[in-house]
XYZ file of C-alpha atoms in Angstrom:
230
model
C 2.924 -1.156 6.606
C 3.138 0.735 9.909
C 6.789 1.370 10.658
C 7.268 4.857 9.176
C 7.959 8.076 11.044
C 5.031 9.999 9.538
C 7.095 13.180 9.256
C 4.623 14.861 6.890
C 2.011 14.737 9.667
C 4.243 16.444 12.221
C 3.697 17.797 14.889
C 0.910 15.237 15.507
C 3.297 12.365 14.854
C 5.804 13.803 17.307
C 3.529 12.265 19.945
C 1.749 9.326 18.302
C 2.533 7.146 15.255
C 0.455 7.830 12.165
C -1.509 4.520 12.236
C -2.994 5.601 15.581
C -4.197 9.031 14.429
C -7.997 9.079 14.818
C -10.328 9.580 11.879
C -13.840 10.250 13.215
C -12.688 8.928 16.613
C -11.299 5.675 15.210
C -7.573 5.031 14.622
C -6.907 4.936 10.905
C -5.352 1.467 11.092
C -8.670 0.070 12.335
C -10.244 1.012 9.009
C -7.650 -1.159 7.281
C -8.241 -4.077 9.635
C -12.004 -3.958 9.149
C -11.641 -3.567 5.382
C -9.458 -6.666 5.106
C -11.642 -8.653 7.476
C -14.734 -7.806 5.416
C -13.131 -9.603 2.464
C -12.105 -12.645 4.479
C -8.485 -11.695 5.199
C -7.994 -12.430 8.883
C -4.298 -13.285 9.216
C -2.573 -9.923 9.419
C 1.084 -8.960 9.709
C 2.005 -5.470 10.877
C 5.560 -4.170 10.677
C 6.601 -1.860 13.499
C 9.375 0.600 14.245
C 8.413 4.160 15.246
C 5.829 4.191 18.033
C 5.712 0.396 18.032
C 4.311 -0.003 21.554
C 1.473 2.442 20.925
C 0.332 0.411 17.926
C 0.692 -3.047 19.478
C -0.917 -1.905 22.757
C -3.896 -0.556 20.826
C -4.461 -3.605 18.618
C -3.225 -6.457 20.797
C -3.612 -9.907 19.326
C -6.391 -8.731 17.014
C -8.986 -10.835 18.838
C -11.262 -7.876 19.522
C -11.418 -7.250 15.768
C -11.954 -10.891 14.839
C -8.506 -11.279 13.246
C -5.066 -12.629 14.161
C -2.199 -10.138 14.229
C 1.505 -10.955 14.135
C 3.949 -8.086 14.603
C 7.194 -7.841 12.654
C 9.433 -5.590 14.742
C 12.156 -3.720 12.840
C 15.132 -2.715 14.999
C 16.237 -0.591 12.048
C 13.604 0.637 9.638
C 13.590 -1.440 6.441
C 11.473 0.627 4.057
C 8.595 -0.762 2.030
C 10.760 -3.307 0.223
C 12.513 -4.612 3.323
C 9.225 -4.882 5.181
C 7.610 -6.854 2.363
C 10.678 -9.101 2.082
C 10.252 -10.055 5.740
C 7.003 -11.806 4.791
C 8.978 -14.566 3.060
C 8.784 -17.162 5.856
C 5.037 -16.676 6.279
C 3.525 -16.824 2.784
C 2.965 -19.509 0.192
C 0.227 -17.760 -1.807
C -0.493 -14.172 -2.941
C -0.960 -11.639 -0.160
C -2.241 -8.063 0.090
C -0.099 -5.142 1.232
C -1.594 -1.789 2.236
C -0.329 1.349 3.925
C -1.662 2.021 7.403
C -2.416 5.678 6.600
C -4.918 4.964 3.822
C -8.622 4.160 3.798
C -10.231 2.168 0.988
C -13.851 1.635 0.042
C -14.087 -0.679 -2.970
C -14.530 -4.361 -3.801
C -11.191 -5.949 -2.895
C -12.213 -9.189 -4.621
C -12.000 -7.369 -7.953
C -8.283 -6.646 -7.642
C -7.616 -10.166 -6.370
C -9.386 -11.636 -9.390
C -7.445 -9.297 -11.689
C -4.176 -10.461 -10.144
C -4.922 -14.142 -10.653
C -6.071 -13.575 -14.242
C -2.975 -11.553 -15.118
C -0.379 -14.171 -14.238
C 1.823 -11.318 -13.007
C 4.009 -11.479 -9.902
C 2.398 -8.279 -8.636
C -0.707 -6.175 -9.150
C -0.834 -2.544 -8.093
C -4.031 -0.712 -7.209
C -4.091 2.619 -9.031
C -6.470 5.491 -9.713
C -6.650 7.422 -12.999
C -5.030 10.836 -13.073
C -4.161 13.773 -15.264
C -0.504 13.864 -16.344
C -0.368 17.300 -14.686
C -0.672 15.744 -11.245
C 2.878 15.343 -9.858
C 1.828 12.051 -8.245
C 1.053 10.540 -11.677
C 4.388 8.756 -12.124
C 2.802 5.586 -13.517
C 1.664 4.897 -17.074
C -0.815 2.082 -17.673
C -1.315 0.868 -21.240
C -4.477 -0.466 -22.881
C -3.686 -3.978 -21.604
C -3.474 -2.768 -17.987
C 0.271 -3.258 -17.986
C 2.476 -0.697 -16.257
C 4.862 0.705 -18.879
C 6.214 3.575 -16.795
C 7.300 3.610 -13.137
C 8.872 6.832 -11.849
C 11.616 7.723 -14.353
C 11.807 4.272 -15.980
C 9.727 3.101 -18.917
C 9.440 0.597 -21.746
C 10.431 3.365 -24.168
C 13.542 5.516 -24.554
C 11.510 8.556 -23.513
C 9.166 8.468 -20.554
C 5.513 8.671 -21.608
C 3.190 10.893 -19.602
C 1.787 9.381 -16.438
C -1.895 8.575 -16.309
C -2.269 6.900 -12.905
C -1.451 7.322 -9.222
C -0.358 4.368 -7.106
C -2.568 3.984 -4.029
C -0.108 1.913 -2.032
C -2.169 -1.278 -2.399
C -0.263 -4.290 -3.753
C -1.247 -7.897 -4.400
C 2.022 -9.820 -4.344
C 2.834 -13.396 -5.291
C 5.624 -15.018 -3.253
C 7.845 -15.265 -6.360
C 8.295 -11.485 -6.251
C 10.116 -11.744 -2.917
C 13.130 -13.189 -4.727
C 13.709 -9.715 -6.163
C 14.168 -8.061 -2.754
C 17.329 -8.287 -0.615
C 16.831 -9.333 2.999
C 17.309 -7.159 6.059
C 18.334 -3.919 4.388
C 16.439 -0.698 3.716
C 14.774 -0.991 0.320
C 12.047 0.905 -1.526
C 9.701 -1.488 -3.304
C 8.887 1.088 -5.999
C 12.422 2.333 -6.650
C 14.326 -0.912 -6.246
C 11.883 -3.558 -7.486
C 9.060 -2.105 -9.578
C 11.239 0.415 -11.389
C 13.731 -2.316 -12.298
C 10.942 -4.597 -13.481
C 9.747 -1.886 -15.858
C 13.291 -1.275 -17.092
C 13.489 -4.994 -17.893
C 10.001 -4.918 -19.457
C 8.561 -7.379 -16.968
C 4.839 -7.561 -16.455
C 3.396 -5.476 -13.619
C -0.376 -5.669 -13.634
C -2.398 -2.531 -12.875
C -5.922 -2.436 -11.527
C -7.969 0.765 -11.605
C -9.841 0.938 -8.320
C -13.565 1.437 -8.772
C -14.402 3.107 -5.488
C -12.872 5.386 -2.892
C -9.303 5.868 -1.732
C -8.063 8.339 0.840
C -4.386 8.888 1.594
C -3.726 10.706 4.863
C -0.068 11.472 4.286
C -0.428 15.199 4.931
C -2.661 17.420 7.114
C -4.585 18.596 4.020
C -5.217 14.990 2.948
C -6.320 14.134 6.485
C -8.873 16.937 6.550
C -10.177 16.040 3.085
C -10.651 12.418 4.149
C -12.398 13.415 7.373
C -14.890 15.711 5.646
C -15.551 13.153 2.898
C -16.376 10.494 5.474
C -18.653 12.889 7.367
C -20.569 13.583 4.138
C -20.887 9.867 3.446
């Protein structure tokens, strides 16, 4: 997912799109490409809107990374849901969705295996969190089922959150039927929240490894220093 305006990283993103921002002299989106390639995922789709040419000029066809890249240009930005819906013509089996401003270091095969075992239409990669963290808007029960998403839950009263969504999804094509085509849609607000309201199964997987989200300057600096230490 690479179409966003990256407003929280302004003024840097006034000049370059967030996927191109360097982390230790490498554009952050390259970390995603290499991560996916390491686990055998070589057919990549990148949605574009803001700063589209800067991203496509940098990555090209993907040949230099050993992958194949197809760009999905959005004349009007479609949000996470609209972008994922545009994958409909291209997929016949589960696919992975990640944000271009994140870096992961964990065994991706583990979440894929969890998705197939669950029988769910979608699996979300999460990390455990204290309910005091404002990002903890997800509740995962003892069966790794999401029972709270934002302000919706299985119960009349929202239970405390205990997990943060990392932006990593494993999605089966059947989920795409839930998303309207060609309009701006949030996958969390429009799809996942409604699924929880209807008590449908959303599988959660607690990532056993590292996750860095570079949505803000503070997050960017924390990620950079962590990677230097490692």
